[in-house]
XYZ file of C-alpha atoms in Angstrom:
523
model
C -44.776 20.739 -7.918
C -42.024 19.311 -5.008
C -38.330 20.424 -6.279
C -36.201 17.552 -5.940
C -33.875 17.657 -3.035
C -29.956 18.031 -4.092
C -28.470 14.549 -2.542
C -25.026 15.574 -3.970
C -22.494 15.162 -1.651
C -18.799 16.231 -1.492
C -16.549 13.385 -0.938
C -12.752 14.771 0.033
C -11.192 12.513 -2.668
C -7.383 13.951 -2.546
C -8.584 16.718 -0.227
C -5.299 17.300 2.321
C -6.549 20.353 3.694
C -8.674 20.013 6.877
C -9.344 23.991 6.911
C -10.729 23.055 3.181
C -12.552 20.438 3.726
C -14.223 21.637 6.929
C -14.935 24.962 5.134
C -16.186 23.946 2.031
C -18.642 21.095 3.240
C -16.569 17.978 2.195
C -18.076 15.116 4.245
C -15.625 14.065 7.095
C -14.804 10.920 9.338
C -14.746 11.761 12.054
C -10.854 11.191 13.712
C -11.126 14.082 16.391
C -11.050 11.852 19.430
C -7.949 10.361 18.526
C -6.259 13.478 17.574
C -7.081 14.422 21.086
C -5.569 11.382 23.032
C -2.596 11.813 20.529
C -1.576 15.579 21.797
C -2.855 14.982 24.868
C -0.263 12.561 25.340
C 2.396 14.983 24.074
C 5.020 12.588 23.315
C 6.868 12.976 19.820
C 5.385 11.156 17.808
C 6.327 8.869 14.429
C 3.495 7.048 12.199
C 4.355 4.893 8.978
C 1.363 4.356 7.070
C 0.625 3.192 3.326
C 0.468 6.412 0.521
C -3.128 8.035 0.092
C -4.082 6.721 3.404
C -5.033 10.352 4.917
C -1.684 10.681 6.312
C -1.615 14.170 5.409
C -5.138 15.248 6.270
C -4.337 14.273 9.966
C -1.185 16.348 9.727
C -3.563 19.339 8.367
C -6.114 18.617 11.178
C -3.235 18.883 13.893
C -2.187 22.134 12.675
C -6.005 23.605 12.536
C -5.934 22.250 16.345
C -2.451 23.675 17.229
C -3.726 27.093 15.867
C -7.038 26.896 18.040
C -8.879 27.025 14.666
C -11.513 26.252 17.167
C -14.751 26.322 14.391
C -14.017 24.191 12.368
C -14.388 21.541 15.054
C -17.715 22.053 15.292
C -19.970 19.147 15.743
C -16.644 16.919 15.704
C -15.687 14.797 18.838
C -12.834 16.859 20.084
C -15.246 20.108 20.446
C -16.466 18.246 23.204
C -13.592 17.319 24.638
C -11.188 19.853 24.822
C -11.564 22.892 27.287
C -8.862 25.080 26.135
C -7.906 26.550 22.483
C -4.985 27.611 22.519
C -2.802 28.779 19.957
C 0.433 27.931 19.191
C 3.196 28.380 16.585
C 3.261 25.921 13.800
C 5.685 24.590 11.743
C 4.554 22.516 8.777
C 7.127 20.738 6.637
C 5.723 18.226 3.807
C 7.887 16.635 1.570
C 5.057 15.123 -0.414
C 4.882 17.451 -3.196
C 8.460 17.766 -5.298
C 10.346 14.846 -7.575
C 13.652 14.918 -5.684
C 16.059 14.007 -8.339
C 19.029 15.692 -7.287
C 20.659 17.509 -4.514
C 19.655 20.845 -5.838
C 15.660 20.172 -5.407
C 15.762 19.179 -1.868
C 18.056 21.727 -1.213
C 15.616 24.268 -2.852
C 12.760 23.045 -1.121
C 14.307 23.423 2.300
C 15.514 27.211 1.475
C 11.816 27.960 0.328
C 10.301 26.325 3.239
C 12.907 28.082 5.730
C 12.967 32.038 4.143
C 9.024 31.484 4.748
C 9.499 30.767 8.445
C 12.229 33.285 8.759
C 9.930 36.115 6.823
C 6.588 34.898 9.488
C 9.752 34.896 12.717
C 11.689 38.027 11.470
C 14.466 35.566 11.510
C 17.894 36.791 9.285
C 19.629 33.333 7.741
C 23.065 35.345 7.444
C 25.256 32.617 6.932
C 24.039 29.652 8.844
C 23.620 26.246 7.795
C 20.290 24.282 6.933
C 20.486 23.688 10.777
C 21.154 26.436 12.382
C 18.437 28.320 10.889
C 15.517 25.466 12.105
C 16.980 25.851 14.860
C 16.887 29.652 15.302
C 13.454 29.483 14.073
C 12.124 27.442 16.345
C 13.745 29.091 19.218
C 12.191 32.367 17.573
C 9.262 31.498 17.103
C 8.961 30.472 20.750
C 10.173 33.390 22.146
C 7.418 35.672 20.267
C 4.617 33.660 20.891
C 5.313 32.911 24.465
C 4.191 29.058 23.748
C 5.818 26.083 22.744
C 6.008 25.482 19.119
C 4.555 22.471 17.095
C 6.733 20.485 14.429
C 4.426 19.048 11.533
C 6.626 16.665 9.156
C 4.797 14.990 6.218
C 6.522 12.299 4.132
C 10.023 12.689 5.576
C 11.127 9.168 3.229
C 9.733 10.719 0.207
C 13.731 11.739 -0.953
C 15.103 8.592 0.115
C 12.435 6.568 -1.455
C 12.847 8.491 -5.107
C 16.325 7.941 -5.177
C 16.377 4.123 -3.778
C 18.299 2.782 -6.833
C 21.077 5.888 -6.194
C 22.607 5.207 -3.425
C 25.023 8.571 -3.712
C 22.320 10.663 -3.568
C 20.430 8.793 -1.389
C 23.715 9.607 0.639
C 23.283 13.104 0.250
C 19.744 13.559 1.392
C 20.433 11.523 4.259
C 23.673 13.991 5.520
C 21.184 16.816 4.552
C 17.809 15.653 6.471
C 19.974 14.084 9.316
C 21.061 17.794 10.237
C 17.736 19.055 9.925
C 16.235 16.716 12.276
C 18.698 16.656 14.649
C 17.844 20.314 15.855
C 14.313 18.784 17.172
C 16.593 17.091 20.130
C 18.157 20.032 21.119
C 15.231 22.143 20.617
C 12.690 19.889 22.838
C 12.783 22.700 25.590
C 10.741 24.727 23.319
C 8.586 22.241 21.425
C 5.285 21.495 22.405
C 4.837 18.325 19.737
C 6.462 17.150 17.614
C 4.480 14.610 15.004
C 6.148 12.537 11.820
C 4.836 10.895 8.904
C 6.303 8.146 6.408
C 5.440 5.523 4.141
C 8.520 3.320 5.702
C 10.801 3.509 8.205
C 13.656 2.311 6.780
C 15.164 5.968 5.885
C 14.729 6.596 9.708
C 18.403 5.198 9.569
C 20.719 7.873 10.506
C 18.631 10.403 10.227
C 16.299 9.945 13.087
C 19.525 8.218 15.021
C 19.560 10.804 17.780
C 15.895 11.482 18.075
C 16.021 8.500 20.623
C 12.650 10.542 22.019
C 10.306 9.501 19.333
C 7.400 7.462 19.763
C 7.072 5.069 16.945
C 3.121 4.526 17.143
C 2.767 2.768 13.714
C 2.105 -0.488 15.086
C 0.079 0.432 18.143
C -3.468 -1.439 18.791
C -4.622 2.195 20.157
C -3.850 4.488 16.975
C -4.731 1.448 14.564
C -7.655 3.297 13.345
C -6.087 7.018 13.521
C -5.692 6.785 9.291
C -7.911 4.552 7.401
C -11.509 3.806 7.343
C -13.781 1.386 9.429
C -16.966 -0.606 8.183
C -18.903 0.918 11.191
C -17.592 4.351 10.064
C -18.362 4.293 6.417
C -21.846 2.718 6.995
C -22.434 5.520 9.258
C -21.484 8.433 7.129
C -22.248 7.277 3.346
C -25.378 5.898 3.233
C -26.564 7.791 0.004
C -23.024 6.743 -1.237
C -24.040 3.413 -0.211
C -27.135 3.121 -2.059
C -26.143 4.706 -5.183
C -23.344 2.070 -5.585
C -25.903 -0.194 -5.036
C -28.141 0.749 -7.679
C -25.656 1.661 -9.987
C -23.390 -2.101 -9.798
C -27.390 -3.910 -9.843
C -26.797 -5.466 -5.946
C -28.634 -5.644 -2.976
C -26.511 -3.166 -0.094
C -25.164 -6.295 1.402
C -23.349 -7.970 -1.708
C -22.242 -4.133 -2.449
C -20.566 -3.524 1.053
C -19.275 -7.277 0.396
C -17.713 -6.158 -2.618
C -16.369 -2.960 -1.219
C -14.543 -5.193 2.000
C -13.036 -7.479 -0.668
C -11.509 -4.849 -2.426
C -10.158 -2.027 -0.184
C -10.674 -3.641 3.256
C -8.204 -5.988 5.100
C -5.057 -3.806 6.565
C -4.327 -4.125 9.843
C -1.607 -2.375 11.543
C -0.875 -3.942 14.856
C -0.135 -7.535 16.186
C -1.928 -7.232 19.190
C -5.818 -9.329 19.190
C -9.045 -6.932 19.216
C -7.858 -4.698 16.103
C -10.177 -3.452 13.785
C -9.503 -4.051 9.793
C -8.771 -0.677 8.169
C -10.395 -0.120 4.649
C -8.531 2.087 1.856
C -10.056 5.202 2.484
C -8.840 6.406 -1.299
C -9.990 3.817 -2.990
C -13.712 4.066 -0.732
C -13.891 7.623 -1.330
C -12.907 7.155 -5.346
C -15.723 4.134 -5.659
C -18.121 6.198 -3.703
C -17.923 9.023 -5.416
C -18.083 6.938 -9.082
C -20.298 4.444 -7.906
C -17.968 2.113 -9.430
C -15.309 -0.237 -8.285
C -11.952 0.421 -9.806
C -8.342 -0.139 -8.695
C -8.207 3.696 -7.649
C -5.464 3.374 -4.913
C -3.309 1.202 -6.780
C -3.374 3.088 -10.703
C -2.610 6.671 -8.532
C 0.845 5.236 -8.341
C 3.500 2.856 -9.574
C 5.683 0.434 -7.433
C 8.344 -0.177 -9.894
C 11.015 -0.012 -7.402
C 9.100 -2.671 -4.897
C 9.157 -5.482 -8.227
C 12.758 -4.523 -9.485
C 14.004 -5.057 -5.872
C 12.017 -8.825 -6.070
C 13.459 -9.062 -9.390
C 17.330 -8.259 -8.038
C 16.785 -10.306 -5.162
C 15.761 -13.083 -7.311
C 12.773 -13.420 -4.883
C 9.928 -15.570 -5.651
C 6.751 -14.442 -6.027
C 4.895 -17.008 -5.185
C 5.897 -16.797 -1.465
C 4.792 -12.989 -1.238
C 1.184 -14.027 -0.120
C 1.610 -15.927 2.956
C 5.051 -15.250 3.442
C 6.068 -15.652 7.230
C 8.591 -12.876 8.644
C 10.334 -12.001 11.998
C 9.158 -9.316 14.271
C 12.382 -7.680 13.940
C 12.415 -7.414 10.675
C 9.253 -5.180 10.226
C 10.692 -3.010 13.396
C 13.783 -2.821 12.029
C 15.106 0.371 10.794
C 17.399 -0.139 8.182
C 16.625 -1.180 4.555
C 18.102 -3.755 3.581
C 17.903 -4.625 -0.466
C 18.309 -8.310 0.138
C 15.356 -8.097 1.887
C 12.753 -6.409 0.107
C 9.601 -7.967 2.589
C 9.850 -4.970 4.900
C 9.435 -3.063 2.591
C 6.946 -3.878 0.335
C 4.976 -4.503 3.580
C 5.150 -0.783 4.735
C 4.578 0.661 1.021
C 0.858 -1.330 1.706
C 1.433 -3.855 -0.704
C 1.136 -6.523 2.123
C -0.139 -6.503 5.556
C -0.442 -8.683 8.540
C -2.483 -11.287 8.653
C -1.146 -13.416 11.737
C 0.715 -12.805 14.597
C 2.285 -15.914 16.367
C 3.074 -14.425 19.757
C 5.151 -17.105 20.888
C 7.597 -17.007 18.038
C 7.118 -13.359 17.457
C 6.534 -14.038 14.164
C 4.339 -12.310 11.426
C 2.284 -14.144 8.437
C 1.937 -11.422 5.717
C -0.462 -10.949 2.758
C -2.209 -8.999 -0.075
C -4.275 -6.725 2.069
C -7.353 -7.074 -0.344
C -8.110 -8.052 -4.358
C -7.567 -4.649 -5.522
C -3.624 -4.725 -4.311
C -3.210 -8.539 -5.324
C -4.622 -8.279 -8.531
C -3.110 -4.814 -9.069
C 0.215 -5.605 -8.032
C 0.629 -9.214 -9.747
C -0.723 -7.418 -13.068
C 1.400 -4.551 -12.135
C 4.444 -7.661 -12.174
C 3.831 -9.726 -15.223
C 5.549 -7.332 -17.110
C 8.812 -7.900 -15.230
C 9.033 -11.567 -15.561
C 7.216 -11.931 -19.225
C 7.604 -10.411 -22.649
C 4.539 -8.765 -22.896
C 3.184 -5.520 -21.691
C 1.030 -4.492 -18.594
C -1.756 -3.577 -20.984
C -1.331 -6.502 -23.027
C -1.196 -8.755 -19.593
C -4.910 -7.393 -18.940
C -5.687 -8.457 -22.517
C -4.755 -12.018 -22.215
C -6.223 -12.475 -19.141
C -9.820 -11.640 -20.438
C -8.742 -14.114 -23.736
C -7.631 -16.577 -21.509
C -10.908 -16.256 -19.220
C -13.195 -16.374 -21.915
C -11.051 -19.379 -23.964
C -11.703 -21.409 -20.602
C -15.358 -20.400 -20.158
C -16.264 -21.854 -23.865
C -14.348 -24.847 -23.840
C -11.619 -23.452 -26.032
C -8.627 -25.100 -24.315
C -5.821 -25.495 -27.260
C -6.759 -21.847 -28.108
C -5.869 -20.940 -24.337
C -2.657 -22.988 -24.635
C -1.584 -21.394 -27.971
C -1.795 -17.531 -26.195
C -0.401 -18.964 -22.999
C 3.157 -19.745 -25.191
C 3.272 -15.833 -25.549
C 3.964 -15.369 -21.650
C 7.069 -17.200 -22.705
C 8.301 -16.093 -25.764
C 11.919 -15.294 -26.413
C 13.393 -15.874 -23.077
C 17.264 -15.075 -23.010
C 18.486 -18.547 -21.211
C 18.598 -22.183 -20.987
C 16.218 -24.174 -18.937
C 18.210 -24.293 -15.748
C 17.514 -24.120 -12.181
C 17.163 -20.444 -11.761
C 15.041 -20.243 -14.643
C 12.738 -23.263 -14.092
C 11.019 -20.804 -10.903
C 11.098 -18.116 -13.716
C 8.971 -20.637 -15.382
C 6.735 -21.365 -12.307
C 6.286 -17.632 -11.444
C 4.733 -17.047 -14.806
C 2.239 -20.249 -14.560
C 1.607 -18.641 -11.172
C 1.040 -14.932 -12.621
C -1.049 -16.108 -15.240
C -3.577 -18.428 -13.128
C -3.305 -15.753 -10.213
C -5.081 -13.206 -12.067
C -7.675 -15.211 -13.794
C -8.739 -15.635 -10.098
C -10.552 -11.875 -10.070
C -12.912 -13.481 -13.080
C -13.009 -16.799 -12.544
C -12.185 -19.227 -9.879
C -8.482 -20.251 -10.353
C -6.107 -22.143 -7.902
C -2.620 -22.405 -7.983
C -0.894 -25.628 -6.168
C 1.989 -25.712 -4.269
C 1.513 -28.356 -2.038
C 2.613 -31.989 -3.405
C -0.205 -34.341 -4.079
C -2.154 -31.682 -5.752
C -2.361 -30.256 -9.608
C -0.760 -27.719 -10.920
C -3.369 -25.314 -11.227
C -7.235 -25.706 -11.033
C -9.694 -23.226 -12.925
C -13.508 -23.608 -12.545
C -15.616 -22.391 -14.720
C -19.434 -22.437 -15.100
C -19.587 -25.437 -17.117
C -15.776 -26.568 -16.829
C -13.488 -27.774 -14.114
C -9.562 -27.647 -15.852
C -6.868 -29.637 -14.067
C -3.340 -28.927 -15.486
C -0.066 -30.394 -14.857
C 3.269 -28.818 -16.213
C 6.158 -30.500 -16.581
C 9.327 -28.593 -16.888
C 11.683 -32.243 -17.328
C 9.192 -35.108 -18.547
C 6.665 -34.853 -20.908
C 3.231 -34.609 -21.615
C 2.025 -37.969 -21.351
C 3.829 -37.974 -17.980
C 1.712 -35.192 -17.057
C -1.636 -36.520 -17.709
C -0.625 -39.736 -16.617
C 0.152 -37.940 -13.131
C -2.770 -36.304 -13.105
C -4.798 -40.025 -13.451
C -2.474 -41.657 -10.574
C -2.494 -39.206 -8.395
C -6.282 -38.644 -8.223
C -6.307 -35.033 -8.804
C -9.640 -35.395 -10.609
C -11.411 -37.330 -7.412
C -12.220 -34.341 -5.716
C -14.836 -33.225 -8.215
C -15.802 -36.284 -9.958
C -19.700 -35.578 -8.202
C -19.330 -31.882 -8.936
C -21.696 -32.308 -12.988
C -19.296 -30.139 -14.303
C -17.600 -31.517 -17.372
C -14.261 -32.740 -16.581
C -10.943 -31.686 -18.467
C -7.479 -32.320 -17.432
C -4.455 -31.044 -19.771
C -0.653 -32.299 -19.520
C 2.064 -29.778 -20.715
C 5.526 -30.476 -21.130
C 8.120 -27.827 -21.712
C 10.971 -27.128 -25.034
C 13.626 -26.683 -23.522
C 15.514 -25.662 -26.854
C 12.407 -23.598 -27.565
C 12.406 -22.329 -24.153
C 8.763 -22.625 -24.727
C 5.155 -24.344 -23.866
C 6.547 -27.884 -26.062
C 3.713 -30.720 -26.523
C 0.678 -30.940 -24.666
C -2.368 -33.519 -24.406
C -5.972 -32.907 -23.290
C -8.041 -35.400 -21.589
C-alpha cells in the first residue's frame, strides 16, 4: 500500500521573521538579488510601501544578512553572489507593533528599545536625552565591533499616522522622532547602512529634514519589485497552491490565476515604462493558503482616517478612480489635509495607472477589485444611514431584485441609502446625492455588470443582468416623466436595442421635502 505524500505546504502568511521563516520551512520568494544590489549600493536608503506588503520581512532579511547569518541563504540568489559574510552590528527599530496614543507610549517604547542596546553595548544612559544615547550607542557599538553599524527602521509614520486627527500630539512625536533621527547624520562616519520603511512619506516632514543623505527609492523602476509579488514569481513557486485553488473555486488554472490578477494584482510603483505589476502578496498568500478568494488585505485593517479626511475635504468620490494628480504632489513631503490624494495613494488605496511624461502628470486608480470594492463598501457608511454590514446586505438584495425582474422592489430598498438626511436639497448636498447613486451601482459591479455615467449624453447608470439590461435616469430638479422622457430622446436605449435582452428603463425624480427617492416610472 503507497502512503500518500504530505503536499502541505507552509505559506509565511504574517510571518516577519526571515530567521523564522527560513528555519522553519515557510516557502519563500525569492528577493535575495535585490537585497544584494540594495547594500551593495550602500546609500541610505528610504522605501514607502502599502501595509502587509512584506515591508518588514525585507527589514528582517537585511538584518540576517548584516549578521552574516550566512545559512539561511542557502539555495537563495544572494548565496551566489556574495563572497564575503561579514558581520556587523545591528540596530533594529520597528515601530509597527504599539497603539501610540499618547506621549507616554512612544516614549516607553524608545526607553525599552534603547536600555536593550545599552545592556548588548555596555552603554550607561546617565542622564542623556533620547538622542544622546542613539547616539552613544551607535558610536559604541562601532567601536567594539570594529565595523560599521547597520540602522534597521520599520514603520517610522506609524505614530504620526495614529494620531493624524491630533495634531498636538502629532506635534510631540514629531519633536521626539526628529531628535532621534537626526543622530543618523552625525553618526554616518560609523554607519555602514542605514535602511527606512513607511507607509507614507508625509511624516518625513521635519523629522527626516536634515537627513538630506537619504535615498528615497520608493518610486524607482529598479526596486519596483523589491516588496510585492510577480505573476512569473507566484507561478513559479505555488503551483500546488495553484491547483488546489483551482479545484477548490471549480476553474480551469487560467480563469483561477485570472481571478487572482483581478483581485490582488495591479500596483505599480514607478512612472518610468517597462515596470512590472506588483500583486498583494497578503492577500496571495491568505487565498493560497484558503483556497479561497476573500478581501484578506483590506478586512486586516481599517482606513477610517483616509474616508473622514474625503469626508472633511468635502471630496468627491466619484473622481477617486481616475483622478489625475501632479508629480509633485505624490513626491511631496508634507501632508496636507486639503489634499487627501497623496495620501490615500501611499496607504495603497490607489496606485498609478498613467504617467504623462510631458506634463509630469499621474492618472491614479483602485489598484485591483478587492481595494475598490473594499474601500467603496468600506465608505457607504460615511455618506449613508446604514451600516457597513448592512451596505453588504443591500447590495446582494439589490443584485438579486435586478436579476428577477423585481425593479419597484429594488427602488423601495434603494430609498433606505437616503433616509433621514439632516439638510435641504442644495448644491453641496445634490453630489451627496450623486455619491450615493454612485456607491450603490459601484458595488453591484463585483456581482453583476453595473456602469455608472458621468459623461453627458449617456444614462445615469446601466446594470446588465442575464436576462435584463436597466437604464436609469435620476433627476435631482425635474421629475420623473422628465427622466424617462430623457432617456427616449436621448437614445440611451440604442446601444442595446440588438442585444435580446429585455429592455427596461426607469425615471426617478427626487423629494426634496422628503429628502428622499420621490416618484418614479418604469418603462
Amino acid at each position: 500500500m503507497n502512503t500518500p505524500v504530505n503536499t502541505f505546504r507552509k505559506l509565511p502568511i504574517g510571518i516577519q521573521s526571515f530567521e523564522k521563516l527560513r528555519s522553519e520551512g515557510f516557502m519563500y520568494v525569492d528577493k535575495t538579488a535585490l537585497v544584494f544590489r540594495l547594500v551593495q549600493a550602500g546609500i541610505p536608503c528610504f522605501l514607502s510601501r502599502p501595509r502587509r506588503f512584506g515591508k518588514s520581512l525585507l527589514l528582517s532579511t537585511l538584518e540576517a544578512y548584516f549578521k552574516g547569518k550566512k545559512e539561511l541563504f542557502e539555495g537563495l540568489a544572494i548565496e551566489q553572489l556574495e563572497q564575503n559574510w561579514f558581520e556587523y552590528p545591528v540596530l533594529h527599530l520597528s515601530l509597527n507593533a504599539e497603539k501610540y496614543d499618547s506621549r507616554e507610549r512612544l516614549e516607553k517604547m524608545l526607553e525599552l528599545q534603547l536600555e536593550s542596546w545599552e545592556t548588548t553595548y555596555g552603554v550607561d544612559k546617565g542622564t542623556m536625552t533620547y538622542s544622546g544615547r542613539f547616539s552613544t550607542i551607535i558610536r559604541r557599538a562601532y567601536e567594539q565591533s570594529g565595523r560599521r553599524v547597520v540602522v534597521l527602521v520599520d514603520e517610522y509614520d506609524k505614530p504620526m499616522l495614529q494620531t493624524f486627527d491630533n495634531p498636538d500630539l502629532q506635534e510631540d512625536f514629531r519633536k521626539t522622532l526628529t531628535a532621534f533621527y537626526t543622530v543618523l547624520k552625525d553618526a554616518d562616519p560609523y554607519l555602514q547602512f542605514v535602511f527606512i520603511t513607511g507607509v507614507t512619506k508625509f511624516a518625513q516632514m521635519g523629522i527626516f529634514s536634515t537627513l538630506n543623505q537619504l535615498n528615497d527609492i520608493s518610486f524607482d523602476l529598479e526596486y519596483n519589485t523589491l516588496c510585492g509579488m510577480t505573476r512569473t514569481e507566484i507561478e513559479a513557486t505555488f503551483i500546488p497552491e495553484l491547483q488546489a485553488l483551482t479545484k477548490q473555486t471549480e476553474t480551469t488554472y487560467e480563469q483561477a490565476v485570472e481571478q487572482l490578477t483581478r483581485q490582488y494584482d495591479g500596483y505599480r510603483f514607478t512612472p518610468e515604462k517597462g515596470f512590472t505589476p506588483m500583486y498583494n502578496p497578503f492577500s496571495v498568500l491568505s487565498a493560497l493558503a484558503k483556497s479561497r478568494f476573500g478581501d484578506y488585505w483590506f478586512a486586516s485593517g481599517t482606513p477610517t482616517f483616509l474616508v473622514e479626511m474625503l469626508k472633511r475635504t468635502d471630496f468627491d468620490l466619484r473622481e477617486l478612480d481616475g483622478i489625475e494628480v501632479s508629480s509633485a504632489s505624490l513626491n511631496d513631503d508634507r501632508a496636507n489635509i486639503s489634499n487627501p490624494i497623496p495620501m490615500i495613494y501611499q496607504s495603497g488605496y490607489l496606485t498609478i495607472k498613467a504617467y504623462d511624461q510631458r506634463f509630469r502628470t499621474y492618472t491614479l486608480g483602485f489598484p485591483n477589485e478587492e481595494v475598490k470594492y473594499g474601500f467603496l463598501n468600506f465608505a457607504a457608511p460615511f455618506y449613508t444611514p446604514v451600516t457597513s454590514t448592512d451596505t453588504s446586505f443591500y447590495i446582494g438584495k439589490f443584485v438579486h431584485e435586478l436579476e428577477t425582474g423585481e425593479t419597484e422592489a429594488f427602488l423601495n430598498r434603494l430609498t433606505c441609502f437616503f433616509a433621514d438626511f439632516p439638510y435641504e436639497l442644495n448644491v453641496k448636498t445634490e453630489r451627496h446625492y450623486q455619491v450615493v447613486f454612485y456607491l450603490v451601482f459601484k458595488l453591484m459591479g463585483q456581482f453583476t455588470q453595473a456602469e455608472v455615467r458621468t459623461a453627458k449624453g449617456r444614462a445615469d447608470a446601466v446594470v446588465k443582468t442575464a436576462d435584463y439590461i436597466y437604464v436609469f435616469e435620476f433627476k435631482l430638479h425635474g421629475t420623473a416623466e422628465e427622466a424617462l422622457k430623457q432617456i427616449d430622446d436621448k437614445g440611451y436605449l440604442l446601444p442595446y436595442t440588438i442585444d435580446g435582452r429585455q429592455l427596461v428603463k426607469v425615471g426617478v425624480a427626487f423629494d426634496a421635502e422628503k429628502r428622499n427617492l420621490g416618484e418614479w416610472l418604469i418603462g
